Amino acid sequence: MRIDAHHHLWHYTPEAFGWIEPASAIACDFNTDDLADEMAVAGIDCAIAVQARQSEAETAFLLDCAARQPRIAGVVGWIDLRAPDIADRIAARPTGPLLGYRHVVQDEPDADFLLASAFVGGVGAVLGAGLAYDVLVNATQLATLPAFLDRCGDGRLILDHAAKPNIAAGAWQPWAEQIAAAARHPNLFCKVSGLVTEAARDWQAADFDRYLDHVFTCFGPDRVLWGSDWPVCLLAGTYTDTRDIVARFVARHCPEAEAAVFGGNALRAYAMDIRTL
């Protein structure tokens, strides 16, 4: 079972997606048929759709996509994690393959956003309900990740995009030390997704090796999962490029982990039942 652990779908409008450059390659609609075509070419069996807008309507949209496209095995949606009635909202969540939630923390100007008591409490409620939480942070916020993990309690958390190292600039510290510190928390998984858009536009496969090696060393191959970050990846490469960059690294350094990185770890991180896929 080969799983893409991170992709998006959307009906594009400039108002709903202000972060997308209007003239860019991703300033258009991307639907379930587009996704299925990409997955078929890359030999991927199923995928997890992740929110790209901060609204509960986004969650409903993605669940509807999953209902119409069997290749979408699960959804990471959005909910107001700071709401005082967050536990009740989670309990009343819509039906469907909702695996967890995400907040686009990287867009929050506060470097300590993760540590706000209401937010930590909301994430704790998600974990307490048996759901997963995807962590999306920028370089400044990454320093607060270990303290955030300490406060959240037990549960399954997934760090998106390896915390977005600046590969284009060859930047290393403090990212490397902060990733190592976060990886000491045994319940944190890491997605090697979204890397092509952090690299120079004329990237070579070798540009990613140092960063992949560090992630695999810190987390171990049993806590690393691949995601395409399609269609955002189209700004710098193809769907298949994102697979091949990681597949070639795994083939050279830990070939025994290929099934885990490309499927098994996603099943564990999101508590997915393979019998339903």
PDB file of N, CA and C in Angstrom, residues 15 18 24 27 49 71 74 79 84 97 118 126 141 158 168 170 196 201 211 224 228 261:
ATOM      1  N   GLU A  15      -9.472  35.518  -3.682  1.00  0.00           N
ATOM      2  CA  GLU A  15      -9.912  35.894  -2.347  1.00  0.00           C
ATOM      3  C   GLU A  15      -9.686  34.759  -1.349  1.00  0.00           C
ATOM      4  N   GLY A  18      -5.186  33.803  -0.918  1.00  0.00           N
ATOM      5  CA  GLY A  18      -4.354  34.989  -1.067  1.00  0.00           C
ATOM      6  C   GLY A  18      -2.870  34.698  -1.101  1.00  0.00           C
ATOM      7  N   SER A  24       0.663  32.289 -11.094  1.00  0.00           N
ATOM      8  CA  SER A  24       1.497  31.100 -10.916  1.00  0.00           C
ATOM      9  C   SER A  24       0.821  29.856 -11.479  1.00  0.00           C
ATOM     10  N   ALA A  27      -2.464  28.709  -9.643  1.00  0.00           N
ATOM     11  CA  ALA A  27      -3.592  29.625  -9.523  1.00  0.00           C
ATOM     12  C   ALA A  27      -4.729  29.153 -10.425  1.00  0.00           C
ATOM     13  N   ALA A  49      -5.777  14.045   2.050  1.00  0.00           N
ATOM     14  CA  ALA A  49      -6.021  15.440   1.688  1.00  0.00           C
ATOM     15  C   ALA A  49      -5.869  16.314   2.927  1.00  0.00           C
ATOM     16  N   ARG A  71      -9.649   7.075  -3.976  1.00  0.00           N
ATOM     17  CA  ARG A  71      -8.206   7.160  -3.741  1.00  0.00           C
ATOM     18  C   ARG A  71      -7.868   8.084  -2.565  1.00  0.00           C
ATOM     19  N   GLY A  74      -8.211   9.675   3.454  1.00  0.00           N
ATOM     20  CA  GLY A  74      -8.400  10.408   4.695  1.00  0.00           C
ATOM     21  C   GLY A  74      -8.235  11.893   4.494  1.00  0.00           C
ATOM     22  N   ILE A  79     -10.263  23.173  12.286  1.00  0.00           N
ATOM     23  CA  ILE A  79     -11.245  23.497  13.299  1.00  0.00           C
ATOM     24  C   ILE A  79     -10.638  24.602  14.158  1.00  0.00           C
ATOM     25  N   PRO A  84     -13.567  27.933  22.995  1.00  0.00           N
ATOM     26  CA  PRO A  84     -13.762  27.426  24.363  1.00  0.00           C
ATOM     27  C   PRO A  84     -14.531  26.114  24.413  1.00  0.00           C
ATOM     28  N   PRO A  97     -13.895  10.084   6.621  1.00  0.00           N
ATOM     29  CA  PRO A  97     -12.542   9.673   7.021  1.00  0.00           C
ATOM     30  C   PRO A  97     -11.698  10.849   7.527  1.00  0.00           C
ATOM     31  N   ALA A 118      -4.719  28.398  25.161  1.00  0.00           N
ATOM     32  CA  ALA A 118      -5.937  27.972  24.475  1.00  0.00           C
ATOM     33  C   ALA A 118      -5.615  27.062  23.295  1.00  0.00           C
ATOM     34  N   VAL A 126      -7.837  17.458  20.560  1.00  0.00           N
ATOM     35  CA  VAL A 126      -7.755  16.662  19.332  1.00  0.00           C
ATOM     36  C   VAL A 126      -7.095  15.317  19.614  1.00  0.00           C
ATOM     37  N   GLN A 141       9.175  29.811  14.506  1.00  0.00           N
ATOM     38  CA  GLN A 141       8.327  29.063  15.432  1.00  0.00           C
ATOM     39  C   GLN A 141       8.887  27.693  15.782  1.00  0.00           C
ATOM     40  N   ILE A 158       2.263  15.102  13.660  1.00  0.00           N
ATOM     41  CA  ILE A 158       3.035  14.949  12.429  1.00  0.00           C
ATOM     42  C   ILE A 158       3.572  16.315  12.025  1.00  0.00           C
ATOM     43  N   ALA A 168      17.338  26.235  -0.630  1.00  0.00           N
ATOM     44  CA  ALA A 168      17.863  27.097  -1.692  1.00  0.00           C
ATOM     45  C   ALA A 168      19.095  27.859  -1.237  1.00  0.00           C
ATOM     46  N   GLY A 170      21.008  26.847   1.254  1.00  0.00           N
ATOM     47  CA  GLY A 170      21.932  25.942   1.923  1.00  0.00           C
ATOM     48  C   GLY A 170      21.948  26.133   3.427  1.00  0.00           C
ATOM     49  N   VAL A 196      10.694  20.402  -2.515  1.00  0.00           N
ATOM     50  CA  VAL A 196      11.114  20.989  -3.796  1.00  0.00           C
ATOM     51  C   VAL A 196      10.861  22.494  -3.832  1.00  0.00           C
ATOM     52  N   ARG A 201      15.198  26.848  -7.905  1.00  0.00           N
ATOM     53  CA  ARG A 201      14.381  26.367  -9.019  1.00  0.00           C
ATOM     54  C   ARG A 201      15.164  25.461  -9.974  1.00  0.00           C
ATOM     55  N   TYR A 211      19.652  17.199   3.994  1.00  0.00           N
ATOM     56  CA  TYR A 211      18.459  17.440   4.806  1.00  0.00           C
ATOM     57  C   TYR A 211      17.703  16.132   5.071  1.00  0.00           C
ATOM     58  N   VAL A 224       9.192   8.559   9.598  1.00  0.00           N
ATOM     59  CA  VAL A 224       9.267   9.463   8.452  1.00  0.00           C
ATOM     60  C   VAL A 224       8.278   8.983   7.396  1.00  0.00           C
ATOM     61  N   SER A 228       3.467  14.305  -1.239  1.00  0.00           N
ATOM     62  CA  SER A 228       3.803  15.021  -2.476  1.00  0.00           C
ATOM     63  C   SER A 228       3.708  16.536  -2.331  1.00  0.00           C
ATOM     64  N   VAL A 261       8.154   4.077   4.745  1.00  0.00           N
ATOM     65  CA  VAL A 261       8.187   5.501   4.386  1.00  0.00           C
ATOM     66  C   VAL A 261       7.080   5.842   3.400  1.00  0.00           C
TER      67      VAL A 261
END
